[in-house]
């Protein structure tokens, strides 16, 4: 019921693996498809993706243990495709309760603790647009549809900034902060 936004290398999949380790199911890794509220559906729904997560070997070993069924993603990266079991993957659409925008891992100063802060609707809209990737559909109506979608999503779901010290040892504190934040939503 939460999603993470950020460029490649920001830690989205590592956070997903930390949630797996804590016995939560993953809805999707990489691409989030949403349905906006309408008369029949009063909330934003997040839809499932393929039952897999892509991780670097060290993160997979540290957070998930040995995963013999993993497959190399491609020759250009060391990342592995780790299939998820039915218990690890949520195969149905769920209400989206919050979106967390990850700070760049190279951002200075380095955070000393986990920090979650709400974004204004304008900031949220801009972050959503910045994290929407599509180089295939480029006809002129698409940017307008994308902007309208981002504005509606930013108005329907809390969007927050998430920063934390970048080490695997801090991930339990990140999960605890997210759980606490969601309890307050």
mmCIF file of C-alpha atoms in Angstrom:
data_model
loop_
_atom_site.group_PDB
_atom_site.id
_atom_site.type_symbol
_atom_site.label_atom_id
_atom_site.label_comp_id
_atom_site.label_asym_id
_atom_site.label_seq_id
_atom_site.Cartn_x
_atom_site.Cartn_y
_atom_site.Cartn_z
ATOM 1 C CA UNK A 1 0.000 0.000 0.000
ATOM 2 C CA UNK A 2 3.063 2.237 -0.291
ATOM 3 C CA UNK A 3 5.266 3.062 -3.244
ATOM 4 C CA UNK A 4 8.759 4.475 -3.617
ATOM 5 C CA UNK A 5 9.851 6.921 -6.318
ATOM 6 C CA UNK A 6 13.383 7.687 -7.386
ATOM 7 C CA UNK A 7 15.911 7.261 -10.141
ATOM 8 C CA UNK A 8 17.910 4.112 -10.719
ATOM 9 C CA UNK A 9 20.254 3.499 -7.787
ATOM 10 C CA UNK A 10 18.147 5.376 -5.210
ATOM 11 C CA UNK A 11 17.332 2.201 -3.240
ATOM 12 C CA UNK A 12 13.757 1.367 -4.246
ATOM 13 C CA UNK A 13 14.429 -2.353 -4.701
ATOM 14 C CA UNK A 14 16.603 -2.516 -1.581
ATOM 15 C CA UNK A 15 13.705 -1.077 0.423
ATOM 16 C CA UNK A 16 11.427 -3.624 -1.232
ATOM 17 C CA UNK A 17 13.788 -6.426 -0.165
ATOM 18 C CA UNK A 18 13.811 -5.054 3.388
ATOM 19 C CA UNK A 19 10.008 -5.216 3.392
ATOM 20 C CA UNK A 20 10.208 -8.803 2.077
ATOM 21 C CA UNK A 21 12.580 -9.691 4.903
ATOM 22 C CA UNK A 22 10.030 -8.238 7.354
ATOM 23 C CA UNK A 23 7.404 -10.601 5.839
ATOM 24 C CA UNK A 24 5.540 -8.068 3.720
ATOM 25 C CA UNK A 25 4.493 -8.859 0.147
ATOM 26 C CA UNK A 26 5.720 -6.863 -2.857
ATOM 27 C CA UNK A 27 3.204 -5.543 -5.370
ATOM 28 C CA UNK A 28 5.682 -4.529 -8.064
ATOM 29 C CA UNK A 29 9.328 -3.657 -8.643
ATOM 30 C CA UNK A 30 10.156 -0.968 -11.220
ATOM 31 C CA UNK A 31 6.809 0.034 -12.670
ATOM 32 C CA UNK A 32 3.721 1.092 -10.739
ATOM 33 C CA UNK A 33 0.389 1.191 -12.547
ATOM 34 C CA UNK A 34 -2.365 3.134 -10.794
ATOM 35 C CA UNK A 35 -6.092 3.610 -11.241
ATOM 36 C CA UNK A 36 -7.347 7.009 -10.110
ATOM 37 C CA UNK A 37 -10.547 7.376 -8.074
ATOM 38 C CA UNK A 38 -13.880 7.443 -9.881
ATOM 39 C CA UNK A 39 -17.575 6.920 -9.047
ATOM 40 C CA UNK A 40 -17.201 3.152 -8.718
ATOM 41 C CA UNK A 41 -13.797 3.246 -7.008
ATOM 42 C CA UNK A 42 -13.329 5.887 -4.296
ATOM 43 C CA UNK A 43 -9.570 5.412 -3.839
ATOM 44 C CA UNK A 44 -6.358 5.162 -5.848
ATOM 45 C CA UNK A 45 -5.532 1.542 -6.629
ATOM 46 C CA UNK A 46 -2.023 0.213 -7.266
ATOM 47 C CA UNK A 47 -1.864 -2.794 -9.594
ATOM 48 C CA UNK A 48 0.521 -5.768 -9.390
ATOM 49 C CA UNK A 49 3.513 -6.230 -11.618
ATOM 50 C CA UNK A 50 5.488 -9.396 -12.380
ATOM 51 C CA UNK A 51 6.302 -11.571 -9.334
ATOM 52 C CA UNK A 52 9.986 -10.689 -9.139
ATOM 53 C CA UNK A 53 12.442 -8.186 -7.703
ATOM 54 C CA UNK A 54 15.759 -7.051 -9.194
ATOM 55 C CA UNK A 55 18.635 -6.840 -6.717
ATOM 56 C CA UNK A 56 22.401 -6.725 -6.598
ATOM 57 C CA UNK A 57 23.832 -10.034 -5.317
ATOM 58 C CA UNK A 58 25.116 -8.578 -2.012
ATOM 59 C CA UNK A 59 21.719 -7.064 -1.186
ATOM 60 C CA UNK A 60 19.908 -10.268 -2.189
ATOM 61 C CA UNK A 61 22.204 -12.344 0.062
ATOM 62 C CA UNK A 62 22.087 -9.911 2.981
ATOM 63 C CA UNK A 63 18.345 -9.244 2.996
ATOM 64 C CA UNK A 64 16.852 -12.388 1.488
ATOM 65 C CA UNK A 65 19.425 -15.106 2.151
ATOM 66 C CA UNK A 66 20.549 -17.458 -0.566
ATOM 67 C CA UNK A 67 18.306 -17.356 -3.621
ATOM 68 C CA UNK A 68 19.469 -20.125 -5.988
ATOM 69 C CA UNK A 69 16.750 -19.432 -8.563
ATOM 70 C CA UNK A 70 17.946 -15.910 -9.364
ATOM 71 C CA UNK A 71 18.912 -15.084 -12.937
ATOM 72 C CA UNK A 72 21.288 -12.360 -14.200
ATOM 73 C CA UNK A 73 19.298 -9.345 -15.437
ATOM 74 C CA UNK A 74 21.535 -8.602 -18.424
ATOM 75 C CA UNK A 75 25.260 -8.456 -19.294
ATOM 76 C CA UNK A 76 25.466 -4.719 -18.505
ATOM 77 C CA UNK A 77 24.679 -5.048 -14.784
ATOM 78 C CA UNK A 78 25.366 -7.366 -11.868
ATOM 79 C CA UNK A 79 21.718 -7.181 -10.800
ATOM 80 C CA UNK A 80 19.785 -10.403 -10.487
ATOM 81 C CA UNK A 81 16.136 -11.156 -11.193
ATOM 82 C CA UNK A 82 14.839 -12.869 -8.059
ATOM 83 C CA UNK A 83 11.477 -14.602 -8.506
ATOM 84 C CA UNK A 84 8.960 -14.124 -5.705
ATOM 85 C CA UNK A 85 6.750 -16.800 -4.188
ATOM 86 C CA UNK A 86 2.977 -16.402 -3.871
ATOM 87 C CA UNK A 87 3.517 -15.328 -0.238
ATOM 88 C CA UNK A 88 6.084 -12.700 -1.272
ATOM 89 C CA UNK A 89 4.076 -11.216 -4.154
ATOM 90 C CA UNK A 90 0.711 -9.497 -3.879
ATOM 91 C CA UNK A 91 -1.167 -10.504 -7.013
ATOM 92 C CA UNK A 92 -4.168 -8.175 -6.653
ATOM 93 C CA UNK A 93 -4.725 -4.428 -6.823
ATOM 94 C CA UNK A 94 -4.545 -2.661 -3.445
ATOM 95 C CA UNK A 95 -5.414 0.860 -2.235
ATOM 96 C CA UNK A 96 -2.381 3.148 -2.418
ATOM 97 C CA UNK A 97 -1.953 4.861 0.953
ATOM 98 C CA UNK A 98 1.236 6.885 0.382
ATOM 99 C CA UNK A 99 4.068 7.593 -2.038
ATOM 100 C CA UNK A 100 7.596 8.195 -0.760
ATOM 101 C CA UNK A 101 10.086 10.094 -2.917
ATOM 102 C CA UNK A 102 13.625 8.939 -2.135
ATOM 103 C CA UNK A 103 16.387 11.491 -1.807
ATOM 104 C CA UNK A 104 19.389 10.844 -4.022
ATOM 105 C CA UNK A 105 21.909 8.639 -2.192
ATOM 106 C CA UNK A 106 24.671 11.120 -3.063
ATOM 107 C CA UNK A 107 22.789 14.114 -1.640
ATOM 108 C CA UNK A 108 24.828 16.183 0.820
ATOM 109 C CA UNK A 109 24.779 16.492 3.716
ATOM 110 C CA UNK A 110 24.325 12.790 4.352
ATOM 111 C CA UNK A 111 21.256 12.237 6.544
ATOM 112 C CA UNK A 112 22.052 11.150 10.108
ATOM 113 C CA UNK A 113 18.558 9.748 10.746
ATOM 114 C CA UNK A 114 15.373 8.741 8.951
ATOM 115 C CA UNK A 115 13.310 11.760 7.946
ATOM 116 C CA UNK A 116 9.871 11.805 6.335
ATOM 117 C CA UNK A 117 8.300 15.106 5.378
ATOM 118 C CA UNK A 118 5.129 15.831 3.425
ATOM 119 C CA UNK A 119 5.364 17.516 0.044
ATOM 120 C CA UNK A 120 2.959 20.191 -1.084
ATOM 121 C CA UNK A 121 0.581 19.159 -3.850
ATOM 122 C CA UNK A 122 2.652 21.224 -6.291
ATOM 123 C CA UNK A 123 5.926 19.577 -5.193
ATOM 124 C CA UNK A 124 4.259 16.156 -5.318
ATOM 125 C CA UNK A 125 2.936 16.766 -8.832
ATOM 126 C CA UNK A 126 6.399 17.753 -10.072
ATOM 127 C CA UNK A 127 7.996 14.675 -8.444
ATOM 128 C CA UNK A 128 5.382 12.401 -9.997
ATOM 129 C CA UNK A 129 5.994 13.876 -13.448
ATOM 130 C CA UNK A 130 9.770 13.591 -12.985
ATOM 131 C CA UNK A 131 9.416 9.915 -12.066
ATOM 132 C CA UNK A 132 7.165 8.991 -14.991
ATOM 133 C CA UNK A 133 9.210 7.423 -17.728
ATOM 134 C CA UNK A 134 8.041 6.756 -21.250
ATOM 135 C CA UNK A 135 10.056 7.349 -24.395
ATOM 136 C CA UNK A 136 7.696 5.408 -26.667
ATOM 137 C CA UNK A 137 4.457 7.394 -26.573
ATOM 138 C CA UNK A 138 5.368 10.941 -27.608
ATOM 139 C CA UNK A 139 2.286 12.313 -29.394
ATOM 140 C CA UNK A 140 1.290 15.823 -28.224
ATOM 141 C CA UNK A 141 -1.751 14.868 -26.057
ATOM 142 C CA UNK A 142 0.420 12.655 -23.832
ATOM 143 C CA UNK A 143 2.094 15.444 -21.791
ATOM 144 C CA UNK A 144 -1.321 16.943 -21.031
ATOM 145 C CA UNK A 145 -2.690 13.553 -19.911
ATOM 146 C CA UNK A 146 0.451 12.953 -17.850
ATOM 147 C CA UNK A 147 0.194 16.333 -16.138
ATOM 148 C CA UNK A 148 -3.518 15.818 -15.368
ATOM 149 C CA UNK A 149 -2.818 12.322 -14.000
ATOM 150 C CA UNK A 150 0.013 13.625 -11.786
ATOM 151 C CA UNK A 151 -2.121 16.488 -10.460
ATOM 152 C CA UNK A 152 -5.012 14.136 -9.625
ATOM 153 C CA UNK A 153 -2.726 11.548 -8.017
ATOM 154 C CA UNK A 154 -0.933 14.236 -5.968
ATOM 155 C CA UNK A 155 -4.316 15.403 -4.708
ATOM 156 C CA UNK A 156 -5.559 11.894 -3.882
ATOM 157 C CA UNK A 157 -2.562 10.270 -2.138
ATOM 158 C CA UNK A 158 -0.055 11.742 0.338
ATOM 159 C CA UNK A 159 3.356 12.186 -1.296
ATOM 160 C CA UNK A 160 6.316 12.536 1.056
ATOM 161 C CA UNK A 161 10.060 12.928 0.913
ATOM 162 C CA UNK A 162 12.061 10.093 2.521
ATOM 163 C CA UNK A 163 15.714 10.438 3.437
ATOM 164 C CA UNK A 164 17.864 8.139 5.542
ATOM 165 C CA UNK A 165 21.484 7.074 6.053
ATOM 166 C CA UNK A 166 22.413 4.801 3.152
ATOM 167 C CA UNK A 167 23.454 1.541 4.736
ATOM 168 C CA UNK A 168 21.679 -1.784 4.975
ATOM 169 C CA UNK A 169 21.974 -1.572 8.772
ATOM 170 C CA UNK A 170 19.589 1.415 8.792
ATOM 171 C CA UNK A 171 16.812 -0.305 6.813
ATOM 172 C CA UNK A 172 14.952 -1.633 9.909
ATOM 173 C CA UNK A 173 14.717 1.965 11.196
ATOM 174 C CA UNK A 174 13.439 3.095 7.774
ATOM 175 C CA UNK A 175 10.731 0.418 7.830
ATOM 176 C CA UNK A 176 9.745 1.412 11.377
ATOM 177 C CA UNK A 177 9.494 5.080 10.371
ATOM 178 C CA UNK A 178 7.332 4.214 7.355
ATOM 179 C CA UNK A 179 5.035 2.032 9.490
ATOM 180 C CA UNK A 180 4.704 4.862 12.029
ATOM 181 C CA UNK A 181 4.021 7.386 9.271
ATOM 182 C CA UNK A 182 1.351 5.168 7.674
ATOM 183 C CA UNK A 183 -0.348 4.698 11.030
ATOM 184 C CA UNK A 184 -0.773 8.485 11.169
ATOM 185 C CA UNK A 185 -2.263 8.746 7.646
#
